[in-house]
Amino acid sequence: MTLLTFRFAPSPNGELHLGHAYSALLNQRLAEAHDGRLLLRIEDIDTTRCTPQFEAGVLADLKWLGLAWEKPVRRQSEHFAQYQAVLDRLIQEDLVYPAFMSRGDIRAFIADSEKRGRDWPRDPDGVPLYPPIEKALAPNERKRRIADNEPFAWRLDVDAAVARVGDLAWTEFTDESLSATRSVEARPQDWGDVIVARRDIPTSYHLAVIVDDALQGVSHVVRGQDLFFATSVQRLLQELLGLPQPVYFHHRLILGPDGRKLSKSLGDTGLAKLRGAGASPDDIRRMVGL
């Protein structure tokens, strides 16, 4: 019998807060309830913002909460060669293309289009979709610009990808008990041509996460509701690459007093600060409703 496998996968680019605590503790509770495995993955492909100091803080917070995970911990920054191999497959199959437009270029292109009366489409996060003009670049022109060291990112040709795999869906649990599921239609086209790798980092969040889940045998992805719509892109990549499909549960978010989701970048109260103020792990469990 295959063990159910859960994972908690923080990025060490700041301090963990109550939202992370809820996600980590929920994954542990579900793994224990189903006699399954709990993995810890450090998602540190952003080697500029992710630091060893933040990682040490993450590990200290999780140990204090009472989290126990299988060893060794997988660090994404140690596996760039694996992501490069997967990226090379997408390049060889003409499913990605080098995209050279800077943020300023994108803004100017969209502003010019909207001046002519066309509302530019946006993704589920409200970000304008990438203009599709570079998909038509001749191969020689692409090679010349890469050889000239122009900055670029590899973007997924989502229309070509969707045409190849057809209709997609994923299985979503309906509540924390994991007792019932529903099927959710995947709509990767709503995201446009997403970045799957940078020139200097051969992966992106979307690519690394599906490779890692497959390699680690993750069967149940339990994470925040803020990643619900991004699952569409990840299902598309799983299908293109022939990777196994986990089942998903996108849990409620822990909100701040003003009703917005907690954020490291906005300096919301971290677990280390709460611990320093005298909070106990049981206090944290009560605060997040566990």
PDB file of C-alpha atoms in Angstrom:
ATOM      1  CA  MET A   1       0.000   0.000   0.000  1.00  0.00           C
ATOM      2  CA  THR A   2       1.368   3.415  -0.986  1.00  0.00           C
ATOM      3  CA  LEU A   3       1.657   5.887   1.867  1.00  0.00           C
ATOM      4  CA  LEU A   4      -0.113   9.213   1.447  1.00  0.00           C
ATOM      5  CA  THR A   5       2.536  11.920   1.234  1.00  0.00           C
ATOM      6  CA  PHE A   6       2.029  15.538   2.307  1.00  0.00           C
ATOM      7  CA  ARG A   7       4.506  18.401   2.190  1.00  0.00           C
ATOM      8  CA  PHE A   8       5.057  21.863   3.596  1.00  0.00           C
ATOM      9  CA  ALA A   9       7.144  24.010   1.271  1.00  0.00           C
ATOM     10  CA  PRO A  10       8.124  27.467   2.587  1.00  0.00           C
ATOM     11  CA  SER A  11      10.397  29.989   0.878  1.00  0.00           C
ATOM     12  CA  PRO A  12      13.145  31.320   3.195  1.00  0.00           C
ATOM     13  CA  ASN A  13      12.780  34.940   2.084  1.00  0.00           C
ATOM     14  CA  GLY A  14      11.413  36.258   5.380  1.00  0.00           C
ATOM     15  CA  GLU A  15       9.986  35.114   8.701  1.00  0.00           C
ATOM     16  CA  LEU A  16       7.147  32.626   8.982  1.00  0.00           C
ATOM     17  CA  HIS A  17       3.829  34.052  10.186  1.00  0.00           C
ATOM     18  CA  LEU A  18       0.530  32.617  11.425  1.00  0.00           C
ATOM     19  CA  GLY A  19      -0.572  31.674   7.895  1.00  0.00           C
ATOM     20  CA  HIS A  20       2.495  29.473   7.495  1.00  0.00           C
ATOM     21  CA  ALA A  21       1.917  27.973  10.943  1.00  0.00           C
ATOM     22  CA  TYR A  22      -1.647  26.984   9.990  1.00  0.00           C
ATOM     23  CA  SER A  23      -0.533  25.376   6.723  1.00  0.00           C
ATOM     24  CA  ALA A  24       2.344  23.489   8.331  1.00  0.00           C
ATOM     25  CA  LEU A  25       0.263  22.244  11.272  1.00  0.00           C
ATOM     26  CA  LEU A  26      -2.643  21.236   9.011  1.00  0.00           C
ATOM     27  CA  ASN A  27      -0.308  19.205   6.800  1.00  0.00           C
ATOM     28  CA  GLN A  28       1.134  17.492   9.870  1.00  0.00           C
ATOM     29  CA  ARG A  29      -2.333  16.755  11.285  1.00  0.00           C
ATOM     30  CA  LEU A  30      -3.523  15.258   8.002  1.00  0.00           C
ATOM     31  CA  ALA A  31      -0.375  13.167   7.574  1.00  0.00           C
ATOM     32  CA  GLU A  32      -0.822  11.780  11.092  1.00  0.00           C
ATOM     33  CA  ALA A  33      -4.541  11.145  10.588  1.00  0.00           C
ATOM     34  CA  HIS A  34      -3.857   9.100   7.457  1.00  0.00           C
ATOM     35  CA  ASP A  35      -0.675   7.377   8.724  1.00  0.00           C
ATOM     36  CA  GLY A  36       1.138   9.200   5.948  1.00  0.00           C
ATOM     37  CA  ARG A  37       4.436  10.975   5.411  1.00  0.00           C
ATOM     38  CA  LEU A  38       5.227  14.650   5.949  1.00  0.00           C
ATOM     39  CA  LEU A  39       8.019  16.221   3.914  1.00  0.00           C
ATOM     40  CA  LEU A  40       9.636  19.627   4.298  1.00  0.00           C
ATOM     41  CA  ARG A  41      10.845  21.331   1.123  1.00  0.00           C
ATOM     42  CA  ILE A  42      12.787  24.579   1.082  1.00  0.00           C
ATOM     43  CA  GLU A  43      11.707  26.527  -2.025  1.00  0.00           C
ATOM     44  CA  ASP A  44      14.745  28.746  -2.488  1.00  0.00           C
ATOM     45  CA  ILE A  45      15.147  29.176  -6.236  1.00  0.00           C
ATOM     46  CA  ASP A  46      15.247  32.957  -5.680  1.00  0.00           C
ATOM     47  CA  THR A  47      18.861  32.907  -4.549  1.00  0.00           C
ATOM     48  CA  THR A  48      18.886  36.684  -4.011  1.00  0.00           C
ATOM     49  CA  ARG A  49      15.983  37.001  -1.568  1.00  0.00           C
ATOM     50  CA  CYS A  50      16.310  33.565   0.066  1.00  0.00           C
ATOM     51  CA  THR A  51      19.107  33.420   2.621  1.00  0.00           C
ATOM     52  CA  PRO A  52      20.632  30.844   5.016  1.00  0.00           C
ATOM     53  CA  GLN A  53      19.648  33.131   7.903  1.00  0.00           C
ATOM     54  CA  PHE A  54      15.984  33.068   6.928  1.00  0.00           C
ATOM     55  CA  GLU A  55      16.158  29.287   6.405  1.00  0.00           C
ATOM     56  CA  ALA A  56      17.598  28.824   9.900  1.00  0.00           C
ATOM     57  CA  GLY A  57      14.696  30.894  11.246  1.00  0.00           C
ATOM     58  CA  VAL A  58      12.156  28.798   9.335  1.00  0.00           C
ATOM     59  CA  LEU A  59      13.583  25.556  10.738  1.00  0.00           C
ATOM     60  CA  ALA A  60      13.700  26.969  14.275  1.00  0.00           C
ATOM     61  CA  ASP A  61      10.056  28.111  14.061  1.00  0.00           C
ATOM     62  CA  LEU A  62       8.847  24.759  12.741  1.00  0.00           C
ATOM     63  CA  LYS A  63      10.723  22.780  15.399  1.00  0.00           C
ATOM     64  CA  TRP A  64       9.274  25.059  18.092  1.00  0.00           C
ATOM     65  CA  LEU A  65       5.761  24.393  16.730  1.00  0.00           C
ATOM     66  CA  GLY A  66       6.400  20.673  17.113  1.00  0.00           C
ATOM     67  CA  LEU A  67       6.590  19.840  13.425  1.00  0.00           C
ATOM     68  CA  ALA A  68       8.417  16.608  12.556  1.00  0.00           C
ATOM     69  CA  TRP A  69       9.377  15.803   8.989  1.00  0.00           C
ATOM     70  CA  GLU A  70      11.314  13.189   7.046  1.00  0.00           C
ATOM     71  CA  LYS A  71      14.991  13.739   6.368  1.00  0.00           C
ATOM     72  CA  PRO A  72      16.685  14.874   4.248  1.00  0.00           C
ATOM     73  CA  VAL A  73      15.080  18.213   3.485  1.00  0.00           C
ATOM     74  CA  ARG A  74      14.950  18.988  -0.236  1.00  0.00           C
ATOM     75  CA  ARG A  75      16.363  22.401  -1.147  1.00  0.00           C
ATOM     76  CA  GLN A  76      15.434  23.525  -4.630  1.00  0.00           C
ATOM     77  CA  SER A  77      18.671  25.500  -5.064  1.00  0.00           C
ATOM     78  CA  GLU A  78      20.569  22.171  -4.970  1.00  0.00           C
ATOM     79  CA  HIS A  79      18.646  20.706  -7.914  1.00  0.00           C
ATOM     80  CA  PHE A  80      18.934  23.224 -10.755  1.00  0.00           C
ATOM     81  CA  ALA A  81      20.344  20.493 -13.036  1.00  0.00           C
ATOM     82  CA  GLN A  82      17.112  18.493 -12.704  1.00  0.00           C
ATOM     83  CA  TYR A  83      14.996  21.521 -13.584  1.00  0.00           C
ATOM     84  CA  GLN A  84      17.294  22.320 -16.529  1.00  0.00           C
ATOM     85  CA  ALA A  85      16.743  18.827 -17.933  1.00  0.00           C
ATOM     86  CA  VAL A  86      12.965  19.304 -17.795  1.00  0.00           C
ATOM     87  CA  LEU A  87      13.246  22.791 -19.322  1.00  0.00           C
ATOM     88  CA  ASP A  88      15.348  21.333 -22.156  1.00  0.00           C
ATOM     89  CA  ARG A  89      12.492  18.959 -22.972  1.00  0.00           C
ATOM     90  CA  LEU A  90      10.060  21.859 -23.267  1.00  0.00           C
ATOM     91  CA  ILE A  91      12.532  23.779 -25.461  1.00  0.00           C
ATOM     92  CA  GLN A  92      13.073  20.787 -27.763  1.00  0.00           C
ATOM     93  CA  GLU A  93       9.330  20.319 -28.147  1.00  0.00           C
ATOM     94  CA  ASP A  94       8.792  24.005 -29.065  1.00  0.00           C
ATOM     95  CA  LEU A  95       6.495  24.534 -26.094  1.00  0.00           C
ATOM     96  CA  VAL A  96       8.462  27.498 -24.725  1.00  0.00           C
ATOM     97  CA  TYR A  97      10.055  30.526 -26.333  1.00  0.00           C
ATOM     98  CA  PRO A  98      12.572  33.193 -25.270  1.00  0.00           C
ATOM     99  CA  ALA A  99      10.741  36.380 -24.238  1.00  0.00           C
ATOM    100  CA  PHE A 100      12.867  39.544 -24.370  1.00  0.00           C
ATOM    101  CA  MET A 101      10.418  42.275 -23.376  1.00  0.00           C
ATOM    102  CA  SER A 102      11.287  44.152 -20.180  1.00  0.00           C
ATOM    103  CA  ARG A 103       8.620  45.285 -17.727  1.00  0.00           C
ATOM    104  CA  GLY A 104       8.863  48.745 -19.257  1.00  0.00           C
ATOM    105  CA  ASP A 105       8.422  47.284 -22.761  1.00  0.00           C
ATOM    106  CA  ILE A 106       5.340  45.380 -21.609  1.00  0.00           C
ATOM    107  CA  ARG A 107       3.792  48.449 -19.973  1.00  0.00           C
ATOM    108  CA  ALA A 108       4.426  50.570 -23.084  1.00  0.00           C
ATOM    109  CA  PHE A 109       2.995  47.915 -25.423  1.00  0.00           C
ATOM    110  CA  ILE A 110      -0.151  47.526 -23.325  1.00  0.00           C
ATOM    111  CA  ALA A 111      -0.602  51.285 -22.875  1.00  0.00           C
ATOM    112  CA  ASP A 112      -0.388  51.738 -26.648  1.00  0.00           C
ATOM    113  CA  SER A 113      -2.950  48.990 -27.191  1.00  0.00           C
ATOM    114  CA  GLU A 114      -5.339  50.455 -24.620  1.00  0.00           C
ATOM    115  CA  LYS A 115      -5.041  53.899 -26.230  1.00  0.00           C
ATOM    116  CA  ARG A 116      -6.605  52.299 -29.275  1.00  0.00           C
ATOM    117  CA  GLY A 117      -9.577  51.216 -27.183  1.00  0.00           C
ATOM    118  CA  ARG A 118      -8.693  47.629 -26.371  1.00  0.00           C
ATOM    119  CA  ASP A 119      -8.900  46.500 -22.742  1.00  0.00           C
ATOM    120  CA  TRP A 120      -5.836  44.363 -22.132  1.00  0.00           C
ATOM    121  CA  PRO A 121      -6.578  40.926 -20.606  1.00  0.00           C
ATOM    122  CA  ARG A 122      -5.323  40.176 -17.094  1.00  0.00           C
ATOM    123  CA  ASP A 123      -4.563  36.980 -15.219  1.00  0.00           C
ATOM    124  CA  PRO A 124      -6.425  35.827 -12.072  1.00  0.00           C
ATOM    125  CA  ASP A 125      -4.014  37.866  -9.938  1.00  0.00           C
ATOM    126  CA  GLY A 126      -4.810  41.018 -11.929  1.00  0.00           C
ATOM    127  CA  VAL A 127      -1.473  41.147 -13.787  1.00  0.00           C
ATOM    128  CA  PRO A 128      -1.617  41.984 -17.534  1.00  0.00           C
ATOM    129  CA  LEU A 129      -0.976  38.995 -19.784  1.00  0.00           C
ATOM    130  CA  TYR A 130       2.324  38.939 -21.672  1.00  0.00           C
ATOM    131  CA  PRO A 131       2.028  40.276 -25.249  1.00  0.00           C
ATOM    132  CA  PRO A 132       2.230  37.352 -27.704  1.00  0.00           C
ATOM    133  CA  ILE A 133       4.263  39.080 -30.421  1.00  0.00           C
ATOM    134  CA  GLU A 134       7.567  37.243 -29.823  1.00  0.00           C
ATOM    135  CA  LYS A 135       6.134  33.825 -30.591  1.00  0.00           C
ATOM    136  CA  ALA A 136       6.458  34.785 -34.253  1.00  0.00           C
ATOM    137  CA  LEU A 137      10.194  35.621 -34.068  1.00  0.00           C
ATOM    138  CA  ALA A 138      12.286  33.683 -36.596  1.00  0.00           C
ATOM    139  CA  PRO A 139      14.622  31.067 -35.045  1.00  0.00           C
ATOM    140  CA  ASN A 140      17.697  32.893 -36.352  1.00  0.00           C
ATOM    141  CA  GLU A 141      16.538  36.136 -34.739  1.00  0.00           C
ATOM    142  CA  ARG A 142      16.016  34.364 -31.415  1.00  0.00           C
ATOM    143  CA  LYS A 143      19.492  32.840 -31.576  1.00  0.00           C
ATOM    144  CA  ARG A 144      21.079  36.177 -32.475  1.00  0.00           C
ATOM    145  CA  ARG A 145      19.448  37.989 -29.575  1.00  0.00           C
ATOM    146  CA  ILE A 146      20.431  35.250 -27.131  1.00  0.00           C
ATOM    147  CA  ALA A 147      23.999  35.298 -28.478  1.00  0.00           C
ATOM    148  CA  ASP A 148      24.031  39.088 -27.975  1.00  0.00           C
ATOM    149  CA  ASN A 149      23.305  38.468 -24.285  1.00  0.00           C
ATOM    150  CA  GLU A 150      19.927  40.184 -24.314  1.00  0.00           C
ATOM    151  CA  PRO A 151      18.072  39.407 -21.051  1.00  0.00           C
ATOM    152  CA  PHE A 152      15.182  37.006 -21.540  1.00  0.00           C
ATOM    153  CA  ALA A 153      12.917  34.535 -19.802  1.00  0.00           C
ATOM    154  CA  TRP A 154      11.550  31.257 -21.130  1.00  0.00           C
ATOM    155  CA  ARG A 155       7.763  31.523 -21.415  1.00  0.00           C
ATOM    156  CA  LEU A 156       5.302  28.722 -21.993  1.00  0.00           C
ATOM    157  CA  ASP A 157       3.397  28.947 -25.272  1.00  0.00           C
ATOM    158  CA  VAL A 158       0.139  28.267 -23.489  1.00  0.00           C
ATOM    159  CA  ASP A 159      -1.972  28.059 -26.665  1.00  0.00           C
ATOM    160  CA  ALA A 160       0.306  25.384 -28.146  1.00  0.00           C
ATOM    161  CA  ALA A 161       0.426  23.558 -24.807  1.00  0.00           C
ATOM    162  CA  VAL A 162      -3.354  23.549 -24.328  1.00  0.00           C
ATOM    163  CA  ALA A 163      -3.848  22.416 -27.934  1.00  0.00           C
ATOM    164  CA  ARG A 164      -1.560  19.469 -27.245  1.00  0.00           C
ATOM    165  CA  VAL A 165      -3.160  18.210 -24.026  1.00  0.00           C
ATOM    166  CA  GLY A 166      -6.829  19.197 -24.460  1.00  0.00           C
ATOM    167  CA  ASP A 167      -9.221  19.614 -21.531  1.00  0.00           C
ATOM    168  CA  LEU A 168      -7.754  19.469 -18.036  1.00  0.00           C
ATOM    169  CA  ALA A 169      -9.093  19.208 -14.501  1.00  0.00           C
ATOM    170  CA  TRP A 170      -7.887  18.449 -11.001  1.00  0.00           C
ATOM    171  CA  THR A 171      -9.381  16.782  -7.938  1.00  0.00           C
ATOM    172  CA  GLU A 172     -10.006  19.215  -5.069  1.00  0.00           C
ATOM    173  CA  PHE A 173     -11.023  18.222  -1.541  1.00  0.00           C
ATOM    174  CA  THR A 174     -13.945  20.237  -0.208  1.00  0.00           C
ATOM    175  CA  ASP A 175     -12.856  20.629   3.433  1.00  0.00           C
ATOM    176  CA  GLU A 176     -10.117  19.920   5.975  1.00  0.00           C
ATOM    177  CA  SER A 177     -11.419  16.427   6.703  1.00  0.00           C
ATOM    178  CA  LEU A 178     -10.503  15.316   3.137  1.00  0.00           C
ATOM    179  CA  SER A 179     -13.727  13.302   3.119  1.00  0.00           C
ATOM    180  CA  ALA A 180     -15.205  14.535  -0.175  1.00  0.00           C
ATOM    181  CA  THR A 181     -13.884  15.847  -3.479  1.00  0.00           C
ATOM    182  CA  ARG A 182     -15.008  17.786  -6.512  1.00  0.00           C
ATOM    183  CA  SER A 183     -13.539  18.129  -9.984  1.00  0.00           C
ATOM    184  CA  VAL A 184     -12.231  21.589 -10.939  1.00  0.00           C
ATOM    185  CA  GLU A 185     -11.781  22.630 -14.556  1.00  0.00           C
ATOM    186  CA  ALA A 186      -8.231  23.842 -15.187  1.00  0.00           C
ATOM    187  CA  ARG A 187      -7.988  27.056 -17.205  1.00  0.00           C
ATOM    188  CA  PRO A 188      -4.253  27.652 -17.816  1.00  0.00           C
ATOM    189  CA  GLN A 189      -5.055  29.961 -20.732  1.00  0.00           C
ATOM    190  CA  ASP A 190      -6.318  32.513 -18.177  1.00  0.00           C
ATOM    191  CA  TRP A 191      -2.666  33.068 -17.184  1.00  0.00           C
ATOM    192  CA  GLY A 192      -1.292  33.657 -20.670  1.00  0.00           C
ATOM    193  CA  ASP A 193       2.311  32.749 -21.468  1.00  0.00           C
ATOM    194  CA  VAL A 194       3.717  32.305 -17.961  1.00  0.00           C
ATOM    195  CA  ILE A 195       7.433  32.281 -17.168  1.00  0.00           C
ATOM    196  CA  VAL A 196       8.802  28.758 -16.694  1.00  0.00           C
ATOM    197  CA  ALA A 197      12.498  29.713 -16.353  1.00  0.00           C
ATOM    198  CA  ARG A 198      14.880  32.637 -16.304  1.00  0.00           C
ATOM    199  CA  ARG A 199      18.072  32.798 -18.302  1.00  0.00           C
ATOM    200  CA  ASP A 200      20.205  32.634 -15.149  1.00  0.00           C
ATOM    201  CA  ILE A 201      17.885  30.329 -13.132  1.00  0.00           C
ATOM    202  CA  PRO A 202      16.633  27.339 -15.158  1.00  0.00           C
ATOM    203  CA  THR A 203      13.250  27.142 -13.462  1.00  0.00           C
ATOM    204  CA  SER A 204      10.334  29.061 -11.965  1.00  0.00           C
ATOM    205  CA  TYR A 205       7.947  28.338  -9.112  1.00  0.00           C
ATOM    206  CA  HIS A 206       5.506  26.574 -11.462  1.00  0.00           C
ATOM    207  CA  LEU A 207       8.134  24.301 -13.005  1.00  0.00           C
ATOM    208  CA  ALA A 208      10.080  23.487  -9.842  1.00  0.00           C
ATOM    209  CA  VAL A 209       7.013  22.644  -7.783  1.00  0.00           C
ATOM    210  CA  ILE A 210       5.620  20.065 -10.193  1.00  0.00           C
ATOM    211  CA  VAL A 211       9.036  18.448 -10.709  1.00  0.00           C
ATOM    212  CA  ASP A 212       9.593  18.255  -6.947  1.00  0.00           C
ATOM    213  CA  ASP A 213       6.120  16.884  -6.197  1.00  0.00           C
ATOM    214  CA  ALA A 214       6.691  14.130  -8.766  1.00  0.00           C
ATOM    215  CA  LEU A 215      10.206  13.243  -7.625  1.00  0.00           C
ATOM    216  CA  GLN A 216       9.195  13.205  -3.961  1.00  0.00           C
ATOM    217  CA  GLY A 217       6.042  11.174  -4.525  1.00  0.00           C
ATOM    218  CA  VAL A 218       3.743  13.852  -3.095  1.00  0.00           C
ATOM    219  CA  SER A 219       0.178  12.543  -3.282  1.00  0.00           C
ATOM    220  CA  HIS A 220      -1.652  15.377  -1.460  1.00  0.00           C
ATOM    221  CA  VAL A 221      -0.889  19.067  -2.004  1.00  0.00           C
ATOM    222  CA  VAL A 222      -2.403  21.030   0.893  1.00  0.00           C
ATOM    223  CA  ARG A 223      -1.718  24.762   0.591  1.00  0.00           C
ATOM    224  CA  GLY A 224      -3.359  28.177   0.754  1.00  0.00           C
ATOM    225  CA  GLN A 225      -6.374  29.345  -1.220  1.00  0.00           C
ATOM    226  CA  ASP A 226      -4.165  32.037  -2.788  1.00  0.00           C
ATOM    227  CA  LEU A 227      -2.619  29.301  -4.986  1.00  0.00           C
ATOM    228  CA  PHE A 228      -5.936  27.799  -6.118  1.00  0.00           C
ATOM    229  CA  PHE A 229      -5.975  29.345  -9.603  1.00  0.00           C
ATOM    230  CA  ALA A 230      -2.237  28.733 -10.164  1.00  0.00           C
ATOM    231  CA  THR A 231      -3.015  25.007 -10.034  1.00  0.00           C
ATOM    232  CA  SER A 232      -4.275  25.339 -13.624  1.00  0.00           C
ATOM    233  CA  VAL A 233      -0.772  26.133 -14.884  1.00  0.00           C
ATOM    234  CA  GLN A 234       0.754  23.336 -12.837  1.00  0.00           C
ATOM    235  CA  ARG A 235      -1.756  20.786 -14.136  1.00  0.00           C
ATOM    236  CA  LEU A 236      -0.857  21.799 -17.688  1.00  0.00           C
ATOM    237  CA  LEU A 237       2.866  21.309 -17.032  1.00  0.00           C
ATOM    238  CA  GLN A 238       2.237  17.959 -15.331  1.00  0.00           C
ATOM    239  CA  GLU A 239       0.298  16.767 -18.363  1.00  0.00           C
ATOM    240  CA  LEU A 240       2.886  18.015 -20.878  1.00  0.00           C
ATOM    241  CA  LEU A 241       5.690  16.257 -19.008  1.00  0.00           C
ATOM    242  CA  GLY A 242       3.799  13.050 -18.196  1.00  0.00           C
ATOM    243  CA  LEU A 243       4.100  13.592 -14.437  1.00  0.00           C
ATOM    244  CA  PRO A 244       1.727  12.088 -11.860  1.00  0.00           C
ATOM    245  CA  GLN A 245      -1.178  14.210 -10.692  1.00  0.00           C
ATOM    246  CA  PRO A 246      -1.575  14.814  -6.941  1.00  0.00           C
ATOM    247  CA  VAL A 247      -4.910  15.630  -5.340  1.00  0.00           C
ATOM    248  CA  TYR A 248      -5.314  19.114  -3.878  1.00  0.00           C
ATOM    249  CA  PHE A 249      -6.825  20.982  -0.975  1.00  0.00           C
ATOM    250  CA  HIS A 250      -6.543  24.777  -0.935  1.00  0.00           C
ATOM    251  CA  HIS A 251      -7.207  25.756   2.644  1.00  0.00           C
ATOM    252  CA  ARG A 252      -8.561  28.977   4.108  1.00  0.00           C
ATOM    253  CA  LEU A 253      -6.184  31.885   4.621  1.00  0.00           C
ATOM    254  CA  ILE A 254      -5.329  33.420   7.972  1.00  0.00           C
ATOM    255  CA  LEU A 255      -6.254  37.078   7.650  1.00  0.00           C
ATOM    256  CA  GLY A 256      -4.941  40.140   9.445  1.00  0.00           C
ATOM    257  CA  PRO A 257      -7.127  42.590  11.408  1.00  0.00           C
ATOM    258  CA  ASP A 258      -7.729  44.553   8.195  1.00  0.00           C
ATOM    259  CA  GLY A 259      -9.058  41.492   6.360  1.00  0.00           C
ATOM    260  CA  ARG A 260      -6.119  40.954   3.997  1.00  0.00           C
ATOM    261  CA  LYS A 261      -3.979  37.835   3.902  1.00  0.00           C
ATOM    262  CA  LEU A 262      -0.812  37.901   5.974  1.00  0.00           C
ATOM    263  CA  SER A 263       2.422  38.706   4.150  1.00  0.00           C
ATOM    264  CA  LYS A 264       6.120  38.500   4.933  1.00  0.00           C
ATOM    265  CA  SER A 265       6.792  41.452   2.659  1.00  0.00           C
ATOM    266  CA  LEU A 266       4.410  43.675   4.644  1.00  0.00           C
ATOM    267  CA  GLY A 267       6.099  42.821   7.932  1.00  0.00           C
ATOM    268  CA  ASP A 268       3.181  40.992   9.527  1.00  0.00           C
ATOM    269  CA  THR A 269       3.843  39.558  12.964  1.00  0.00           C
ATOM    270  CA  GLY A 270       6.175  36.577  12.649  1.00  0.00           C
ATOM    271  CA  LEU A 271       6.232  33.412  14.731  1.00  0.00           C
ATOM    272  CA  ALA A 272       9.627  34.342  16.183  1.00  0.00           C
ATOM    273  CA  LYS A 273       8.212  37.613  17.495  1.00  0.00           C
ATOM    274  CA  LEU A 274       5.172  35.876  18.974  1.00  0.00           C
ATOM    275  CA  ARG A 275       7.453  33.328  20.611  1.00  0.00           C
ATOM    276  CA  GLY A 276       9.601  36.132  21.996  1.00  0.00           C
ATOM    277  CA  ALA A 277       6.486  37.759  23.449  1.00  0.00           C
ATOM    278  CA  GLY A 278       5.706  34.598  25.418  1.00  0.00           C
ATOM    279  CA  ALA A 279       3.326  32.715  23.100  1.00  0.00           C
ATOM    280  CA  SER A 280       3.387  28.912  23.259  1.00  0.00           C
ATOM    281  CA  PRO A 281       2.851  26.431  20.410  1.00  0.00           C
ATOM    282  CA  ASP A 282      -0.619  25.750  21.866  1.00  0.00           C
ATOM    283  CA  ASP A 283      -1.352  29.478  21.725  1.00  0.00           C
ATOM    284  CA  ILE A 284      -0.444  29.449  18.023  1.00  0.00           C
ATOM    285  CA  ARG A 285      -2.743  26.480  17.394  1.00  0.00           C
ATOM    286  CA  ARG A 286      -5.610  28.329  19.067  1.00  0.00           C
ATOM    287  CA  MET A 287      -4.871  31.498  17.105  1.00  0.00           C
ATOM    288  CA  VAL A 288      -5.124  29.668  13.765  1.00  0.00           C
ATOM    289  CA  GLY A 289      -8.175  27.599  14.724  1.00  0.00           C
ATOM    290  CA  LEU A 290      -6.504  24.219  15.196  1.00  0.00           C
TER     291      LEU A 290
END
